[in-house]
Amino acid sequence: MTLAGLVTRRLALAVALAFAAQIVLVGWEYGIDIEELAKASAEREIAAITKRLTVGKDRLSFEMPPDFEERYERFPRSYGLQIIDGEGEVLLERNAALFVGEPYDPKSRLDLAWKVEPAADHVVRIMARRVEGGPDPYVVRFVAVDDPAGLYWSVLFHETIDHVILPMVPLGLGLILVAAAVVRRSLAPLSAAAEAARRVDPGHTRFRIGTQGLPAEVASLVDAVDRLLGRLDDMVAARGAFAGMVAHELRTPLTLLKLDLDRLAGPDAERAQQDVQSMARLVDQLLGMARLEAMPADRMPTIDLAEIARDVVARLAPIAIEAGRELAFSDQGGAMALGEGEAISAALRNLVENALRVTPAGGTVLVEAGPGPELLVADEGPGLPADGVATLFERWRQGDTTTRGRAGLGLAIVARTMEIHGGRVTCGNGLEAGAWFRLAFRAE
């Protein structure tokens, strides 16, 4: 859910809670005043009766609704009704014994009379309303003893609908719609910035969100995030500079050590020379990584991955032949990408050397460029262990644990190289045998 949608949803919830609170307050206010409820229910009953009176030239006619008739029959000791003409004659009557005291005079100027008669175990409430119509005014009287039919709560329900729900529903909906439009318009720049931040490559910390177009309420937060990204840039640059400095300092003693070992002979000296050579290559790769870390991603040149792959194959072909393996190259076309050639060459060389090492004598290692900005290395070795693929590119991990003298940084360097380039490295096992590694780059 978007930020604007989340805020709108919370506003709608707040309006709904306010709406519910208003209903509770109105219900509580009406509910605690039984006399007002009783009076309102009597007025409602008389109004409903009055609507059904037909005024003729000489007399009134009235048709009792079935639900009213049923209530007067069911509760003969609780509800009563009288309709009296201008001469005091009773035109219609139900449960007349409930009426106490003197009848209301139709000629009285009072339009409404309300009387409460307390008794030992109940309360009698009588309302009389004077209605103009016909040759003379007439009176409708209603009596209620307690409220077994729940007329009070019916009034409370209708009052809540008439005075709370009907006015507040359009108001609440309008408020939500207006708030949604305002929130969506106000947070649109922030949502766009968040989407841009989600799409940025983790290896490129030089990205900045920027405060242009953002509301003042969030501009300070975004500015703080941009400053944090700046400090992260400085940390990454310092780390790369330190790694480059250490690698540079190691080159001289390694070179001297290699010269000293060249003067020695024997199998132990040869193994030591190979180890020193591997260390020198690792140092060179670290220097290359330091240069790559310092290079802005948007300033990387367009390179031909096929040319890089062809050069790596040419350099390693003598080693493959000496080890009794074949090294093949295939150009599928369109292998152009943005990147740093030396770093990509070092990463590809790591993969090819690993493939040559695990491929048995007489086997073939295939290096393929394309189609598109991709490089593929496939071997004919034993394949990758199913439980080790997830951690294969972690630092200090080795896919081939039988090889001595390796720091386990080769595949981690490959993964980091692809991360800096905005690409990714994937691997898997072939259909019959061997494993494959694919380097997928950003297109130019």
XYZ file of C-alpha atoms in Angstrom:
444
model
C 0.000 0.000 0.000
C 1.266 3.474 -0.873
C 1.939 6.103 1.788
C -0.986 8.226 0.553
C -3.279 5.198 0.718
C -2.108 4.380 4.240
C -2.692 7.941 5.488
C -6.118 8.071 3.795
C -7.048 4.758 5.379
C -6.112 6.064 8.815
C -8.097 9.264 8.244
C -11.122 7.191 7.247
C -10.707 5.147 10.416
C -10.511 8.329 12.496
C -13.719 9.655 10.874
C -15.445 6.329 11.519
C -14.384 6.401 15.176
C -15.639 9.985 15.538
C -18.881 8.932 13.868
C -19.307 6.020 16.301
C -18.468 8.264 19.267
C -21.131 10.760 18.176
C -23.729 7.992 17.943
C -22.823 6.777 21.429
C -23.009 10.306 22.864
C -26.397 11.020 21.284
C -27.737 7.670 22.446
C -26.446 8.269 25.945
C -27.897 11.791 26.073
C -31.340 10.598 24.968
C -31.202 7.359 26.919
C -30.616 8.899 30.326
C -33.680 11.153 30.024
C -36.651 8.771 30.079
C -39.175 11.615 30.254
C -37.897 13.128 27.034
C -37.985 9.726 25.364
C -41.546 9.163 26.573
C -42.661 12.574 25.358
C -40.954 12.107 21.977
C -42.514 8.663 21.543
C -45.989 10.081 22.331
C -45.511 12.911 19.849
C -44.400 10.376 17.234
C -47.441 8.207 17.858
C -49.873 11.141 17.620
C -48.187 12.423 14.446
C -48.548 8.999 12.833
C -52.235 8.845 13.832
C -52.904 12.378 12.571
C -51.535 11.548 9.144
C -54.172 8.823 8.803
C -57.134 11.062 9.680
C -59.324 12.115 6.769
C -61.139 15.393 7.288
C -64.543 15.531 5.592
C -67.151 18.305 5.476
C -69.081 17.054 8.436
C -66.946 14.506 10.182
C -63.584 12.806 10.495
C -62.761 9.338 9.275
C -59.860 7.216 10.416
C -58.393 3.876 9.387
C -56.300 2.187 12.066
C -53.080 0.619 10.671
C -52.738 -3.128 11.438
C -49.518 -2.737 13.442
C -51.097 -0.033 15.627
C -54.222 -2.140 16.158
C -52.122 -5.150 17.092
C -50.172 -3.172 19.689
C -53.318 -1.798 21.382
C -54.803 -5.298 21.490
C -51.637 -6.918 22.761
C -51.019 -4.348 25.516
C -54.459 -3.219 26.686
C -53.047 -2.046 30.023
C -50.161 -0.102 28.545
C -51.323 1.901 25.506
C -54.523 3.775 24.781
C -55.850 6.114 22.096
C -58.704 8.642 21.776
C -59.836 10.914 18.947
C -62.306 13.586 20.122
C -64.147 16.077 17.902
C -64.777 19.741 18.623
C -67.981 18.961 20.536
C -66.222 16.545 22.872
C -67.618 13.432 21.176
C -65.244 10.460 21.074
C -64.845 9.395 17.454
C -62.394 6.545 18.052
C -61.182 4.943 21.234
C -58.817 2.142 22.316
C -58.322 1.091 25.944
C -60.180 4.108 27.347
C -59.827 2.884 30.952
C -56.191 3.976 30.900
C -57.077 7.672 30.639
C -57.243 9.387 34.000
C -58.268 12.926 34.937
C -60.346 15.407 32.984
C -60.357 15.137 29.169
C -58.591 17.783 27.167
C -60.893 20.528 25.870
C -60.747 20.731 22.050
C -61.595 24.432 22.232
C -58.548 25.140 24.399
C -55.938 27.352 22.860
C -53.156 25.016 24.011
C -51.928 23.009 21.058
C -50.189 20.405 23.209
C -50.750 19.110 26.728
C -48.488 16.658 28.580
C -49.380 15.105 31.889
C -47.564 12.570 34.059
C -49.502 10.669 36.752
C -47.232 8.611 39.052
C -48.784 5.517 40.624
C -47.572 2.925 43.116
C -45.841 0.597 40.647
C -46.028 2.467 37.330
C -46.227 5.873 35.678
C -49.097 7.034 33.449
C -48.135 9.535 30.778
C -50.829 11.262 28.698
C -50.373 13.562 25.747
C -53.112 15.497 23.968
C -52.622 17.427 20.764
C -55.103 19.907 19.290
C -55.349 19.557 15.531
C -57.039 22.065 13.240
C -59.166 20.482 10.532
C -62.763 20.166 9.400
C -65.461 22.428 10.741
C -63.928 22.388 14.252
C -60.606 21.482 15.753
C -60.231 17.938 17.108
C -57.982 16.316 19.699
C -55.840 13.189 19.567
C -54.954 11.742 22.964
C -52.389 9.015 23.641
C -51.651 7.292 26.937
C -48.727 5.057 27.825
C -48.180 3.086 31.020
C -44.481 2.195 31.061
C -43.236 0.936 27.667
C -43.457 -2.833 27.120
C -43.460 -2.457 23.302
C -40.176 -0.503 23.291
C -41.528 2.684 21.731
C -38.899 4.690 23.602
C -36.031 2.829 21.956
C -37.693 3.087 18.561
C -37.713 6.852 19.013
C -34.070 6.765 20.095
C -33.207 4.772 16.976
C -35.011 7.167 14.635
C -33.606 10.235 16.391
C -30.112 8.839 15.934
C -30.724 8.225 12.243
C -32.372 11.612 11.647
C -29.982 13.789 13.636
C -26.674 11.881 13.465
C -26.395 9.337 10.689
C -28.160 11.190 7.885
C -26.279 14.488 8.416
C -22.909 12.936 9.222
C -22.648 10.278 6.500
C -22.457 12.773 3.596
C -20.224 15.007 5.710
C -17.924 12.127 6.628
C -17.713 10.829 3.054
C -17.003 14.318 1.764
C -14.325 14.803 4.402
C -12.663 11.513 3.499
C -12.710 12.304 -0.227
C -11.277 15.788 0.290
C -8.655 14.488 2.721
C -7.695 11.707 0.306
C -7.218 14.193 -2.524
C -5.164 16.551 -0.331
C -3.026 13.731 1.080
C -2.433 12.189 -2.340
C -1.436 15.542 -3.799
C 0.790 16.436 -0.834
C 2.555 13.074 -0.652
C 2.924 12.448 -4.382
C 6.509 13.840 -4.443
C 7.427 11.798 -1.373
C 5.958 8.621 -2.887
C 7.931 9.255 -6.085
C 11.111 9.734 -4.053
C 10.445 6.520 -2.111
C 9.897 4.603 -5.349
C 13.137 5.987 -6.768
C 14.961 4.976 -3.575
C 13.574 1.441 -3.843
C 14.831 1.118 -7.408
C 18.375 2.313 -6.707
C 21.147 -0.262 -6.793
C 22.603 -0.915 -3.297
C 26.072 -0.756 -4.803
C 25.615 2.873 -5.896
C 25.348 5.018 -2.762
C 25.855 8.260 -4.692
C 22.119 8.356 -5.280
C 20.362 11.262 -3.561
C 16.625 11.621 -3.055
C 16.546 15.419 -3.118
C 14.040 17.744 -1.464
C 12.701 19.471 -4.570
C 8.903 19.456 -4.637
C 8.567 17.849 -1.212
C 6.303 19.353 1.473
C 8.133 21.181 4.239
C 6.961 18.622 6.802
C 9.093 15.853 5.246
C 11.825 17.850 3.479
C 13.962 17.937 6.635
C 13.724 14.157 6.994
C 14.696 13.568 3.363
C 17.571 16.034 3.724
C 18.832 14.071 6.761
C 18.657 10.827 4.741
C 20.649 12.447 1.922
C 23.299 13.565 4.427
C 23.429 10.018 5.780
C 23.972 8.698 2.253
C 26.793 11.219 1.892
C 28.458 9.899 5.015
C 28.060 6.371 3.699
C 29.788 7.483 0.502
C 32.682 8.782 2.560
C 32.874 5.508 4.503
C 32.869 3.426 1.317
C 35.529 5.656 -0.231
C 37.675 5.426 2.915
C 37.318 1.650 2.980
C 38.264 1.386 -0.676
C 41.224 3.721 -0.188
C 42.446 1.679 2.784
C 42.109 -1.603 0.883
C 43.954 -0.094 -2.053
C 46.710 1.210 0.207
C 47.146 -2.169 1.900
C 47.178 -3.975 -1.433
C 49.699 -1.505 -2.837
C 51.956 -1.970 0.189
C 51.802 -5.755 -0.246
C 52.912 -5.724 -3.870
C 56.537 -4.834 -3.152
C 57.259 -7.590 -0.561
C 55.446 -10.132 -2.730
C 57.566 -9.162 -5.723
C 60.756 -9.512 -3.667
C 59.562 -12.835 -2.279
C 58.880 -14.114 -5.782
C 62.388 -13.100 -6.909
C 63.876 -14.953 -3.952
C 61.835 -18.073 -4.697
C 62.920 -18.015 -8.339
C 66.464 -18.769 -7.156
C 65.305 -21.967 -5.453
C 64.561 -25.309 -7.058
C 62.507 -28.327 -6.166
C 58.819 -29.215 -5.751
C 58.419 -27.199 -2.531
C 59.822 -24.096 -4.210
C 57.443 -24.539 -7.162
C 54.423 -24.794 -4.842
C 55.595 -21.757 -2.925
C 56.009 -19.831 -6.190
C 52.458 -20.766 -7.190
C 51.127 -19.609 -3.818
C 52.983 -16.323 -4.081
C 51.694 -15.858 -7.618
C 48.112 -16.485 -6.417
C 48.612 -13.941 -3.639
C 49.978 -11.399 -6.120
C 46.929 -11.889 -8.319
C 44.653 -11.456 -5.293
C 46.453 -8.224 -4.411
C 45.991 -6.993 -7.986
C 42.295 -7.813 -7.753
C 41.985 -5.887 -4.501
C 43.634 -2.891 -6.139
C 41.204 -3.194 -9.024
C 38.276 -3.386 -6.601
C 39.515 -0.252 -4.817
C 39.619 1.622 -8.126
C 36.179 0.283 -9.008
C 34.682 1.342 -5.663
C 35.872 4.900 -6.274
C 34.482 5.072 -9.819
C 31.029 6.722 -10.153
C 28.521 4.307 -11.664
C 27.259 6.937 -14.093
C 30.749 7.478 -15.504
C 31.482 3.884 -16.495
C 32.313 3.555 -20.188
C 30.634 1.289 -22.703
C 32.645 -1.884 -23.187
C 32.493 -4.942 -25.413
C 32.099 -8.009 -23.191
C 33.000 -10.266 -26.107
C 36.403 -8.598 -26.465
C 37.084 -8.999 -22.745
C 36.050 -12.661 -22.829
C 38.167 -13.302 -25.959
C 41.211 -11.748 -24.250
C 40.740 -13.825 -21.063
C 40.402 -17.029 -23.106
C 43.546 -16.180 -25.061
C 45.521 -15.570 -21.843
C 44.371 -18.786 -20.163
C 44.444 -21.044 -23.224
C 48.130 -22.081 -22.678
C 47.345 -22.984 -19.049
C 44.321 -25.050 -20.161
C 46.348 -26.885 -22.811
C 49.138 -27.600 -20.330
C 46.572 -29.071 -17.911
C 44.996 -31.233 -20.643
C 41.718 -29.253 -20.874
C 40.059 -27.426 -23.711
C 38.966 -23.797 -23.485
C 36.284 -22.741 -25.992
C 34.804 -19.328 -26.744
C 31.465 -18.430 -28.364
C 30.192 -14.977 -29.289
C 26.375 -14.822 -29.371
C 26.333 -11.104 -30.239
C 25.085 -7.906 -28.626
C 27.335 -8.176 -25.555
C 27.737 -4.430 -24.933
C 27.512 -3.081 -21.368
C 28.544 -0.274 -19.027
C 31.525 -1.251 -16.905
C 35.199 -1.162 -15.981
C 37.115 -3.505 -18.241
C 39.948 -4.559 -15.905
C 37.599 -5.437 -13.039
C 35.311 -7.459 -15.323
C 38.325 -9.217 -16.829
C 39.591 -10.152 -13.343
C 36.140 -11.452 -12.319
C 35.796 -13.511 -15.495
C 39.315 -14.880 -15.065
C 38.405 -16.049 -11.557
C 35.452 -18.009 -12.938
C 37.426 -19.520 -15.813
C 40.314 -20.580 -13.556
C 37.864 -22.226 -11.149
C 36.184 -24.000 -14.082
C 39.523 -25.289 -15.403
C 40.457 -26.554 -11.969
C 37.273 -28.635 -11.457
C 36.989 -29.878 -15.046
C 38.628 -33.334 -15.496
C 41.390 -33.909 -18.023
C 40.017 -34.018 -21.562
C 37.026 -31.869 -20.569
C 35.994 -28.517 -22.005
C 35.314 -25.167 -20.418
C 33.003 -22.918 -22.435
C 33.127 -19.127 -22.246
C 30.184 -17.447 -23.969
C 29.464 -13.748 -24.580
C 25.839 -12.758 -25.157
C 23.209 -12.760 -26.314
C 22.920 -9.308 -24.807
C 25.022 -7.927 -21.931
C 25.922 -11.314 -20.430
C 28.908 -13.593 -19.931
C 28.631 -17.335 -19.276
C 31.227 -19.823 -18.012
C 30.284 -23.529 -18.096
C 32.475 -26.443 -16.966
C 32.263 -30.226 -16.996
C 33.126 -30.746 -13.371
C 31.156 -32.481 -10.601
C 28.708 -29.576 -10.301
C 27.722 -27.456 -7.330
C 26.564 -28.925 -4.016
C 22.876 -28.285 -3.440
C 23.440 -27.122 0.133
C 26.293 -24.757 -0.734
C 24.921 -22.623 -3.568
C 23.303 -20.083 -1.199
C 26.656 -19.283 0.484
C 28.907 -19.769 -2.529
C 29.519 -16.043 -3.072
C 30.086 -15.194 0.590
C 33.519 -14.078 1.644
C 35.895 -16.867 2.768
C 33.754 -19.568 1.172
C 35.248 -22.010 -1.317
C 33.372 -24.174 -3.740
C 36.362 -26.491 -4.116
C 37.708 -27.294 -0.648
C 40.459 -29.545 -1.950
C 42.569 -26.729 -3.357
C 45.246 -25.444 -1.014
C 46.534 -21.904 -0.806
C 43.309 -20.116 -1.753
C 41.759 -17.440 0.479
C 38.212 -18.075 -0.735
C 37.826 -14.465 -1.939
C 37.569 -15.185 -5.666
C 33.795 -15.676 -5.941
C 33.132 -12.957 -3.337
C 35.119 -10.529 -5.513
C 33.087 -11.640 -8.531
C 29.840 -10.976 -6.655
C 31.013 -7.566 -5.433
C 32.199 -6.619 -8.924
C 28.744 -7.369 -10.330
C 27.051 -5.477 -7.493
C 29.103 -2.348 -8.198
C 28.231 -2.647 -11.895
C 24.523 -2.847 -11.094
C 24.379 -6.426 -12.364
C 24.242 -9.831 -10.733
C 25.896 -13.234 -10.838
C 23.871 -16.445 -10.899
C 24.910 -20.072 -11.002
C 23.498 -23.542 -11.345
C 24.159 -27.101 -12.466
C 23.938 -28.331 -16.021
C 21.376 -30.844 -17.224
C 23.838 -33.748 -17.319
C 27.027 -32.617 -15.557
C 29.074 -29.577 -14.642
C 28.115 -26.141 -13.414
C 27.557 -22.736 -15.007
C 28.053 -19.130 -13.850
C 26.329 -16.213 -15.592
C 27.299 -12.529 -15.259
C 24.393 -10.274 -16.230
C 25.252 -6.563 -16.726
C 23.294 -3.377 -17.273
C 22.755 -2.563 -20.911
C 24.561 0.490 -22.311
